[in-house]
PDB file of C-alpha atoms and ligand atoms in Angstrom:
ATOM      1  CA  UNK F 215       0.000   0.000   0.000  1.00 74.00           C
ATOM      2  CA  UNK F 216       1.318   3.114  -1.103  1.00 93.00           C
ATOM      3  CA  UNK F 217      -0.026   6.840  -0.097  1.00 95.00           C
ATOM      4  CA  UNK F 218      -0.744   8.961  -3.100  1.00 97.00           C
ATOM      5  CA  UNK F 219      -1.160  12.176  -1.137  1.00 96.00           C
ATOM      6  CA  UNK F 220      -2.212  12.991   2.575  1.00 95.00           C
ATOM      7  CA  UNK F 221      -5.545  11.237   3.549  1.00 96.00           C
ATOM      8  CA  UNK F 222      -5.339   8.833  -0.091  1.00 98.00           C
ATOM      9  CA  UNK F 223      -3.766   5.281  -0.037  1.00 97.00           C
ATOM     10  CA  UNK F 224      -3.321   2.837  -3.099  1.00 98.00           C
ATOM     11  CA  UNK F 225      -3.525  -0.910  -2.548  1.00 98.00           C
ATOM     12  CA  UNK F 226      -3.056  -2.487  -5.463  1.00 98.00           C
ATOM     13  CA  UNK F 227      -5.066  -4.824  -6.961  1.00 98.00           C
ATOM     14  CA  UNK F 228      -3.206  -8.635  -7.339  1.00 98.00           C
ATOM     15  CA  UNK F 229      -4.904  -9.832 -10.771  1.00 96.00           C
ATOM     16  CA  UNK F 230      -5.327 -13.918 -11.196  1.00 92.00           C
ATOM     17  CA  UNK F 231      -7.257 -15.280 -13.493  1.00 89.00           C
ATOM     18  CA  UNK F 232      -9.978 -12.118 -12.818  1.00 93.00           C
ATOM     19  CA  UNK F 233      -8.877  -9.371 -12.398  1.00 96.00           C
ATOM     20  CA  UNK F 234      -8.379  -7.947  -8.247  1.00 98.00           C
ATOM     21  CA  UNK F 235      -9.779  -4.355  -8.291  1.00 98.00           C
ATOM     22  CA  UNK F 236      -7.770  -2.004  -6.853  1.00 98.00           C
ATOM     23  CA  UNK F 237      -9.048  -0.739  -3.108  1.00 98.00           C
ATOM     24  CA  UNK F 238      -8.095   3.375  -2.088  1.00 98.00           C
ATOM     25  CA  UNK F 239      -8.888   4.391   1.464  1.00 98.00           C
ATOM     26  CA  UNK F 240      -9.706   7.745   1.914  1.00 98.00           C
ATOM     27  CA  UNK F 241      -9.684  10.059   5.330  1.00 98.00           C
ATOM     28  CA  UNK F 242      -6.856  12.311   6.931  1.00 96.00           C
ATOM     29  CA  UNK F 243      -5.273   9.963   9.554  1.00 89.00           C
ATOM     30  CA  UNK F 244      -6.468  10.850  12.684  1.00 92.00           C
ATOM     31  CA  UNK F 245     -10.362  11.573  11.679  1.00 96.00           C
ATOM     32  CA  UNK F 246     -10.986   8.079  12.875  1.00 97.00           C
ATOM     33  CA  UNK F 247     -13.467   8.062   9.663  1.00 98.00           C
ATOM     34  CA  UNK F 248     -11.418   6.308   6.999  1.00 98.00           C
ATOM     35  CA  UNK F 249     -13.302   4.629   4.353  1.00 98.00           C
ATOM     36  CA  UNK F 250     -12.772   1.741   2.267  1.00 98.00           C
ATOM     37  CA  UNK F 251     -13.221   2.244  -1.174  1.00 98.00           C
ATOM     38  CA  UNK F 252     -13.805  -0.919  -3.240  1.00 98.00           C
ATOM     39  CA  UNK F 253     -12.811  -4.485  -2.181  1.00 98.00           C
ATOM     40  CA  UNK F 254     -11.428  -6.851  -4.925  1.00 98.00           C
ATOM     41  CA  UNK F 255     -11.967 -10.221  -5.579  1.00 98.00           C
ATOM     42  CA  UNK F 256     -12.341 -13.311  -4.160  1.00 97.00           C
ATOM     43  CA  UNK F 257      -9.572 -14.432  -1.484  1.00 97.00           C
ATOM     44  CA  UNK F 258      -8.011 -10.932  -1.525  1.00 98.00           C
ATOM     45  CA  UNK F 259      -9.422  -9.850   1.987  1.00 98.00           C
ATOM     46  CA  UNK F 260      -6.431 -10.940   4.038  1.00 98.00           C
ATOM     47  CA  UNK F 261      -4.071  -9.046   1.937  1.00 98.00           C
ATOM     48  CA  UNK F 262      -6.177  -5.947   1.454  1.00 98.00           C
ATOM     49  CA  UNK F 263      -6.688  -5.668   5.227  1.00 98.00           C
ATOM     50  CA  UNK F 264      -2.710  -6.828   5.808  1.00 98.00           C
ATOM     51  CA  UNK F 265      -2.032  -3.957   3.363  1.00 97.00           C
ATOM     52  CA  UNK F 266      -3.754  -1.847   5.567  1.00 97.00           C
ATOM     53  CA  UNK F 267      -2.103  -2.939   8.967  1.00 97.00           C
ATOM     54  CA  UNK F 268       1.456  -2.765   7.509  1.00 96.00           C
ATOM     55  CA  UNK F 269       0.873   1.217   6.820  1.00 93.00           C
ATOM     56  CA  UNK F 270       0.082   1.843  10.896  1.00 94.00           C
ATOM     57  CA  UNK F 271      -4.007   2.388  10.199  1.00 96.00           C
ATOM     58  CA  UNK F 272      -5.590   0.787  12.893  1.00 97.00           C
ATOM     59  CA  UNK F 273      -8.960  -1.036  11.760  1.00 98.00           C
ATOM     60  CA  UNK F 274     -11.294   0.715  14.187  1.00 98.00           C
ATOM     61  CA  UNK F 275     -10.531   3.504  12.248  1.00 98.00           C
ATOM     62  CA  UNK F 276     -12.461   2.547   9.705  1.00 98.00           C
ATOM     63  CA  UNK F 277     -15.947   3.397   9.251  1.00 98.00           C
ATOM     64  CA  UNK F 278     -17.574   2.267   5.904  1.00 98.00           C
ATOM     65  CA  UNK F 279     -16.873   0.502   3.050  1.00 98.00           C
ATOM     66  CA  UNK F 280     -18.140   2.317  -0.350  1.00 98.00           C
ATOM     67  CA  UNK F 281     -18.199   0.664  -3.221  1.00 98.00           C
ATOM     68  CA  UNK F 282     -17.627   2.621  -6.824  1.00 98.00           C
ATOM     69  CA  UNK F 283     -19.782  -0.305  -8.165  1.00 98.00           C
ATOM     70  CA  UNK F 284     -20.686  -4.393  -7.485  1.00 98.00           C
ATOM     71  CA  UNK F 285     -18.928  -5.905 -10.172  1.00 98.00           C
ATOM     72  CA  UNK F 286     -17.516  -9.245  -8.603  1.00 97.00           C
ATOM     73  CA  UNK F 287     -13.953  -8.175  -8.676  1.00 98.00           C
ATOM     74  CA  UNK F 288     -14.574  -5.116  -6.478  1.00 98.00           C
ATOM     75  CA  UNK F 289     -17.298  -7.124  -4.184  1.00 98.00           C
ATOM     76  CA  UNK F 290     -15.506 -10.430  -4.096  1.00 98.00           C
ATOM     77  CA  UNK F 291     -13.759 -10.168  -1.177  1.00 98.00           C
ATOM     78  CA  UNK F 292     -16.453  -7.734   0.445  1.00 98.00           C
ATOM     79  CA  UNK F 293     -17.257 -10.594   3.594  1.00 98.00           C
ATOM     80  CA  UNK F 294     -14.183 -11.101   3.765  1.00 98.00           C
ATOM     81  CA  UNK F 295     -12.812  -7.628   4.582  1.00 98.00           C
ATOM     82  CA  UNK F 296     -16.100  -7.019   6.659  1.00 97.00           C
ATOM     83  CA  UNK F 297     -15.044 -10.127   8.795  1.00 98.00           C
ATOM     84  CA  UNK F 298     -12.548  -8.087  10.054  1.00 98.00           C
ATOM     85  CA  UNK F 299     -14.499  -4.725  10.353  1.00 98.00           C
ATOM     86  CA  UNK F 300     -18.178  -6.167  10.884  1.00 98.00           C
ATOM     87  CA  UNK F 301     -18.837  -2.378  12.252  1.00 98.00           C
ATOM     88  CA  UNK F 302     -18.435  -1.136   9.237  1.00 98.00           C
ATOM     89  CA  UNK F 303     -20.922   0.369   6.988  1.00 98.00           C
ATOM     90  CA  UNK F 304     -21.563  -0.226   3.184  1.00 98.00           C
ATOM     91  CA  UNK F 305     -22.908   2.327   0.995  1.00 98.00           C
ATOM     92  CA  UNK F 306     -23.764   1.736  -2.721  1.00 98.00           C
ATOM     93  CA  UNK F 307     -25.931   3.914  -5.102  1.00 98.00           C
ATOM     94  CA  UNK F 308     -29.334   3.342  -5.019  1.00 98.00           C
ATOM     95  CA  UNK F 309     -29.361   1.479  -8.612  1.00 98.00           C
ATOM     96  CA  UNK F 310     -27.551  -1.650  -7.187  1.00 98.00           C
ATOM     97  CA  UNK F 311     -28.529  -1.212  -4.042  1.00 98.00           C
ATOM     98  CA  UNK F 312     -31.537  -3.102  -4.706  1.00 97.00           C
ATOM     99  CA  UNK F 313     -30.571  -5.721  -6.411  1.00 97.00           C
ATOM    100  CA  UNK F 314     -27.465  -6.408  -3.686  1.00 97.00           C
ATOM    101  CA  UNK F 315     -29.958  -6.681  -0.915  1.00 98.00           C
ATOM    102  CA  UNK F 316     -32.297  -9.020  -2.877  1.00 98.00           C
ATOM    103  CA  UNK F 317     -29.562 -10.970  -3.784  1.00 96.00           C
ATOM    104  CA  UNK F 318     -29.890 -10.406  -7.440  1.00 97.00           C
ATOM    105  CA  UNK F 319     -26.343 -11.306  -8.611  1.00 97.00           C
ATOM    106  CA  UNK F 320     -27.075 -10.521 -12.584  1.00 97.00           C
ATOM    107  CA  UNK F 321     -24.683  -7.161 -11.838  1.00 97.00           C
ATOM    108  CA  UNK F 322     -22.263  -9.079  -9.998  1.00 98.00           C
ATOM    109  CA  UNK F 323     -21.450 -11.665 -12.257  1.00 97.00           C
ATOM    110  CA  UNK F 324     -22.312  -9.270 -15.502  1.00 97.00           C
ATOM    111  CA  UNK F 325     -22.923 -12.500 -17.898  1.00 95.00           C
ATOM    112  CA  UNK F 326     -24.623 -15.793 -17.518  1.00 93.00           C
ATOM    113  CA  UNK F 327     -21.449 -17.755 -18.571  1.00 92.00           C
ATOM    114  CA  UNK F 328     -19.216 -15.861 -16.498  1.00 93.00           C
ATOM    115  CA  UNK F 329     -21.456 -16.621 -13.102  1.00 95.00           C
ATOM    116  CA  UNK F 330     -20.876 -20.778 -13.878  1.00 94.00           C
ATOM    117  CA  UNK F 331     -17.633 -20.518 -14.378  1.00 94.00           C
ATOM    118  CA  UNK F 332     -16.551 -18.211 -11.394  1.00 94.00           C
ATOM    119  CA  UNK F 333     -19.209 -20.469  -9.213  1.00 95.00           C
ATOM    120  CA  UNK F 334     -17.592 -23.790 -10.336  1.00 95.00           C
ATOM    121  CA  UNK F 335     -14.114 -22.475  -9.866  1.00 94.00           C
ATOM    122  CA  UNK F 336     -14.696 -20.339  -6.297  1.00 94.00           C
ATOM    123  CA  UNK F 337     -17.247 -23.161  -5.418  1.00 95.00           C
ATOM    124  CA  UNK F 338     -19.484 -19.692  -4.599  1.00 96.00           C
ATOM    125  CA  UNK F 339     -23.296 -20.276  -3.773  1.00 95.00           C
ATOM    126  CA  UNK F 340     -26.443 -18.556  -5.105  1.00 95.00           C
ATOM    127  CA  UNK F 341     -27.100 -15.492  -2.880  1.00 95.00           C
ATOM    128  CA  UNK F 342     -23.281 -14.943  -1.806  1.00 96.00           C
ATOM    129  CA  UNK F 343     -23.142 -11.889  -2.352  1.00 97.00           C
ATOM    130  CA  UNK F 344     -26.447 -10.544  -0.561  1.00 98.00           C
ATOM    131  CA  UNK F 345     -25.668  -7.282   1.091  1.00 98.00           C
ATOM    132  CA  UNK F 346     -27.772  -5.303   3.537  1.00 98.00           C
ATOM    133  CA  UNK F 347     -26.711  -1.388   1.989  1.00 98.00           C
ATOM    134  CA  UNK F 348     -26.515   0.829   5.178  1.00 98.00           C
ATOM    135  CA  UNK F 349     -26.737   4.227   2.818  1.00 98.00           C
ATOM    136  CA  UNK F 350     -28.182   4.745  -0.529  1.00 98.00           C
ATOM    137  CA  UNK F 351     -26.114   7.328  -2.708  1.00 98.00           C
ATOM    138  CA  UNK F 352     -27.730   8.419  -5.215  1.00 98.00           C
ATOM    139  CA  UNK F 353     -25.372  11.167  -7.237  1.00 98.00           C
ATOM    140  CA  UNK F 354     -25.083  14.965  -6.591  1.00 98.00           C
ATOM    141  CA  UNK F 355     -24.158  14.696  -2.918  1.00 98.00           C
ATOM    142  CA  UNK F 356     -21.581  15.200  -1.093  1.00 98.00           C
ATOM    143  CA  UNK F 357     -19.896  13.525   1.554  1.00 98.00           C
ATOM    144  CA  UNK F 358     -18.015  14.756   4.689  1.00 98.00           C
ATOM    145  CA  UNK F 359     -15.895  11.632   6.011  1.00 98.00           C
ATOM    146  CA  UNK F 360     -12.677  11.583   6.922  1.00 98.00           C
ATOM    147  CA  UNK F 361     -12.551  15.405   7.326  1.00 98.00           C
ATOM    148  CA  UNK F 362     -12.488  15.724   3.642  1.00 98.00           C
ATOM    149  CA  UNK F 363     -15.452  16.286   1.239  1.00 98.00           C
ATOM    150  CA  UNK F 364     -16.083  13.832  -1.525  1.00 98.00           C
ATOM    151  CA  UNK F 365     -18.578  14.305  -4.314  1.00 98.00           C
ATOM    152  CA  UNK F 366     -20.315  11.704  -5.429  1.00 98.00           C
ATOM    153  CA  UNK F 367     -21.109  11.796  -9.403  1.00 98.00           C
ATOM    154  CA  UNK F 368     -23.673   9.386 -10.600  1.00 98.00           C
ATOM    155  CA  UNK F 369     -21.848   7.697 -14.037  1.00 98.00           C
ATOM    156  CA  UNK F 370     -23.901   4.482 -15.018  1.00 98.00           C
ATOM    157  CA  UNK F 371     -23.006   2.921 -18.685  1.00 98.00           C
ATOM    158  CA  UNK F 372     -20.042   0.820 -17.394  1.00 98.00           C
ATOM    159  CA  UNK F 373     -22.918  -0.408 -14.560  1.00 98.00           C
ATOM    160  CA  UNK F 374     -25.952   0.794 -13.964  1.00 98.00           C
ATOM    161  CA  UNK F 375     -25.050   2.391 -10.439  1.00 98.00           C
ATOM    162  CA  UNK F 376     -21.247   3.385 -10.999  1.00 98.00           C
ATOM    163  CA  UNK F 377     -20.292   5.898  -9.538  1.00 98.00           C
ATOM    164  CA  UNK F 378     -17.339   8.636  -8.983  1.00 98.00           C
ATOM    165  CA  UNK F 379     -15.821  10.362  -6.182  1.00 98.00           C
ATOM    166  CA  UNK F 380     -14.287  13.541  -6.970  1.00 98.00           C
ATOM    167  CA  UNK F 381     -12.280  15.616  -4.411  1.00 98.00           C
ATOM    168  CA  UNK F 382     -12.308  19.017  -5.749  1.00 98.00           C
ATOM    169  CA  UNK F 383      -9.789  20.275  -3.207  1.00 97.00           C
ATOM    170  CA  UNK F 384      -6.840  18.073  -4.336  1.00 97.00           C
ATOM    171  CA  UNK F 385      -8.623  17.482  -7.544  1.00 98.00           C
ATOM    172  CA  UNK F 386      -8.610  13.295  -7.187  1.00 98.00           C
ATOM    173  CA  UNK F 387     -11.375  11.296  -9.062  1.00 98.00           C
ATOM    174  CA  UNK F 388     -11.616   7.669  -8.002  1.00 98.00           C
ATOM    175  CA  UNK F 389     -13.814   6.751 -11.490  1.00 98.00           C
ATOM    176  CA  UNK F 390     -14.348   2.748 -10.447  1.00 98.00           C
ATOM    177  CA  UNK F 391     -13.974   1.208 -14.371  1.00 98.00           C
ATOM    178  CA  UNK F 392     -15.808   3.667 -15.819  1.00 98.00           C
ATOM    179  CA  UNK F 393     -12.229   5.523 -17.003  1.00 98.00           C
ATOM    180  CA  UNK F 394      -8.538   4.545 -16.377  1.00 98.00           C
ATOM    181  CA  UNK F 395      -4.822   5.621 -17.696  1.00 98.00           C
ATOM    182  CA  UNK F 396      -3.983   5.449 -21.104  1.00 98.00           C
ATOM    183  CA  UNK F 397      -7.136   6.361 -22.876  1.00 98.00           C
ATOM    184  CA  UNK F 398      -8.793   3.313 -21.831  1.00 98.00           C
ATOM    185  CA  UNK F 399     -12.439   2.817 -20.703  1.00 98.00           C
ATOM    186  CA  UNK F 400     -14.767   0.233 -19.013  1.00 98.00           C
ATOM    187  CA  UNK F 401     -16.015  -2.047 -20.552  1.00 97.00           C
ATOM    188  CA  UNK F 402     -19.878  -1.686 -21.920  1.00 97.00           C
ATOM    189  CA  UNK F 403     -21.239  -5.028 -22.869  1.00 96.00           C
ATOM    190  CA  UNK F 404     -22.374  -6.603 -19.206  1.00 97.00           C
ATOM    191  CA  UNK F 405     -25.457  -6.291 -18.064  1.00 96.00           C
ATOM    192  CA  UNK F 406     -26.860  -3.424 -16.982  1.00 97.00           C
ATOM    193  CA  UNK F 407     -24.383  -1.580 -19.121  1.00 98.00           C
ATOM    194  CA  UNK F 408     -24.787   1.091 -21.634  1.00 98.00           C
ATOM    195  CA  UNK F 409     -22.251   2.415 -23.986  1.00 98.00           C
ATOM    196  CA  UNK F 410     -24.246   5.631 -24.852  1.00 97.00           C
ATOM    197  CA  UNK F 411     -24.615   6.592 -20.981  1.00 98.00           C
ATOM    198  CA  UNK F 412     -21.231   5.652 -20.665  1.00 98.00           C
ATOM    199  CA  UNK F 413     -20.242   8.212 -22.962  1.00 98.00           C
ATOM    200  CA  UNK F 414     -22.733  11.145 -21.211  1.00 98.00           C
ATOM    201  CA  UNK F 415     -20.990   9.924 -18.185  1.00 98.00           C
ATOM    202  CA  UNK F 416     -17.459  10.194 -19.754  1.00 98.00           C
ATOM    203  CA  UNK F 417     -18.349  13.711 -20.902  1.00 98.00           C
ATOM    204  CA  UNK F 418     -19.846  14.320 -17.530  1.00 98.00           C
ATOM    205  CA  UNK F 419     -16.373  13.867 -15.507  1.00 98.00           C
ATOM    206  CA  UNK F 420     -14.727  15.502 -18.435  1.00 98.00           C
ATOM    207  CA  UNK F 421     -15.951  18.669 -17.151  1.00 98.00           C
ATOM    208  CA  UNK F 422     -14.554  17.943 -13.842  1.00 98.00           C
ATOM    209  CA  UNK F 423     -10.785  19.594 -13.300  1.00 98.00           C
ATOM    210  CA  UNK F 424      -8.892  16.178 -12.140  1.00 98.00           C
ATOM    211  CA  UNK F 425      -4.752  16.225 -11.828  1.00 98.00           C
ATOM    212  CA  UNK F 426      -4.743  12.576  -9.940  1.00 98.00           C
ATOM    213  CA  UNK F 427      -6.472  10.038 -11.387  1.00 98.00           C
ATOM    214  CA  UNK F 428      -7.224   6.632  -9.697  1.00 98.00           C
ATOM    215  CA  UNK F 429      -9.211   3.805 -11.721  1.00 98.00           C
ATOM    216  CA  UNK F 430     -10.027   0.486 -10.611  1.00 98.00           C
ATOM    217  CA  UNK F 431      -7.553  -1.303 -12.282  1.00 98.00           C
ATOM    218  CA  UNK F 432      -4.038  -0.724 -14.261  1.00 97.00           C
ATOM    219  CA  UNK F 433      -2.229   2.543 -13.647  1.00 97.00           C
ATOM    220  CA  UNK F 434      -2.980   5.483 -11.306  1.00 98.00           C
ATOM    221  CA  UNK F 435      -2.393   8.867 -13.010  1.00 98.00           C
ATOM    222  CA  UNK F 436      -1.154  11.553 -10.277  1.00 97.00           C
ATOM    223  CA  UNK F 437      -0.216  14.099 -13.065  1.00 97.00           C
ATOM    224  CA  UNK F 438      -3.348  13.699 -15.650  1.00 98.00           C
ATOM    225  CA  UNK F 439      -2.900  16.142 -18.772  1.00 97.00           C
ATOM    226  CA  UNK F 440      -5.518  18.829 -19.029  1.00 97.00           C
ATOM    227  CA  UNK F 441      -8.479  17.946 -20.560  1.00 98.00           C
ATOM    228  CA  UNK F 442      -7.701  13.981 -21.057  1.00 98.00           C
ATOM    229  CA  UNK F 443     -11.179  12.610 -19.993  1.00 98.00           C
ATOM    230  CA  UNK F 444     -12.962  14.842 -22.674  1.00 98.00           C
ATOM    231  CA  UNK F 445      -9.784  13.734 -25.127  1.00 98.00           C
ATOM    232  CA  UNK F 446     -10.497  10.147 -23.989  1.00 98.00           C
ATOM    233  CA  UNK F 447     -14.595  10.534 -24.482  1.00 98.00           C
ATOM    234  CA  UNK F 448     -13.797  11.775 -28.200  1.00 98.00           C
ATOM    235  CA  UNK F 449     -11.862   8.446 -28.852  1.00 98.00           C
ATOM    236  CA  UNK F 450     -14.473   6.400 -27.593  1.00 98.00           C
ATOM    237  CA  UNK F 451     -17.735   8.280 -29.133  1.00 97.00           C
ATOM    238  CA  UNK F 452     -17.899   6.289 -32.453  1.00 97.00           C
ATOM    239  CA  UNK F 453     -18.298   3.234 -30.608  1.00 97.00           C
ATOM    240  CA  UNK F 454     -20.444   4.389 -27.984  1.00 97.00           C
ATOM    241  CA  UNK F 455     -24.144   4.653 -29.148  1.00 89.00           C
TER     242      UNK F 455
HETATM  243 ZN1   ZN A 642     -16.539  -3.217 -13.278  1.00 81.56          ZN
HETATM  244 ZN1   ZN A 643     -13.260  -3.858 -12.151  1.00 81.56          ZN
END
């Protein structure tokens, strides 16, 4: 775990044959509010929460989990990390908050083919990943945590309740897989996904002023070129409709 600036750590995802999403937590040490964001994939926990641990942050220090969105390599690991910090609350826009508490996993798994497989091979259960959501976000609002303000920006297309959190302050976006480094985008094709709200979403962070830039997988940015989320959204237009 690395820290990308005062109150912002990086774990880094460790890919297998899914990928392991990356997990940032977010609060200025000392708040006694940190929060989780994201939790990676299956078998991760232990080394998210180890990562943790080995940079001095104490678990009771952390208050919530948030997820960007419920693909299974962000929630994989979720019950596994909340084993650890069963105080912990989880917060998840309103669009999958639904289907996580009825234990709907079509969002989780994103394809039909893709649930047997990772079932077979993680010997996982119908209803695993059931979820009681402690708060709804729905997009606009802003949260105080961690003495630092985080707005929350609504961008489905990638999933249908991805969102953003964007630190105007320091000028951070954590996108989830809606955008990452090197012009690249989420993809669009799993259900619930939408390639032509993708790109309104693309176009609405690309009016957002962002210098550090930290997706859910690949690269982090920390010294994103002016204007590259607009230059990425004109790449991708043709083939979002
Ligand atoms: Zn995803
Ligand atoms: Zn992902």
């Amino acid at each position: 775990m690395t820290q990308v600036t005062e109150g912002v750590y990086f774990i880094q995802g460790q890919d297998e044959m899914i990928p392991d999403s990356h997990v940032y937590v977010v609060g200025k040490p000392g708040s006694q509010d940190l929060s989780i964001i994201d939790a990676g994939l299956m078998g991760k926990g232990s080394y998210k929460i180890q990562s943790i641990l080995n940079m001095g942050i104490e678990l009771k220090t952390i208050a919530r989990i948030i997820m960007t969105h419920t693909h299974l390599d962000h929630i994989g690991c979720l019950a596994e990390i909340r084993e650890q910090i069963p105080w912990a609350e989880l917060w998840v826009h309103d669009t999958e908050a639904d289907p996580l508490e009825k234990g709907d996993e079509r969002t989780v798994y994103g394809m039909e083919m893709f649930q047997n497989m990772c079932m077979m091979q993680y010997g996982l259960k119908p209803g695993a990943f059931t979820f009681y959501v402690d708060k709804r976000l729905q997009g606009g609002e802003s949260l105080d945590v961690g003495e630092m303000t985080w707005e929350v920006v609504h961008i489905p297309g990638h999933s249908p309740g991805s969102i953003g959190l964007y630190n105007r302050i320091e000028k951070i976006l954590i996108p989830g897989d809606v955008v990452y480094a090197d012009y690249a985008i989420g993809r669009f094709d799993l259900h619930g996904a939408d390639g032509s709200e993708l790109k309104n979403s693309l176009l609405q962070l690309a009016k957002l002023e962002v210098n550090i830039l930290l997706p859910g997988h690949n690269r982090i940015v920390t010294d994103l070129p002016t204007g590259y989320i607009a230059e990425t959204a004109k790449q991708w237009a043709p083939y979002l409709t």
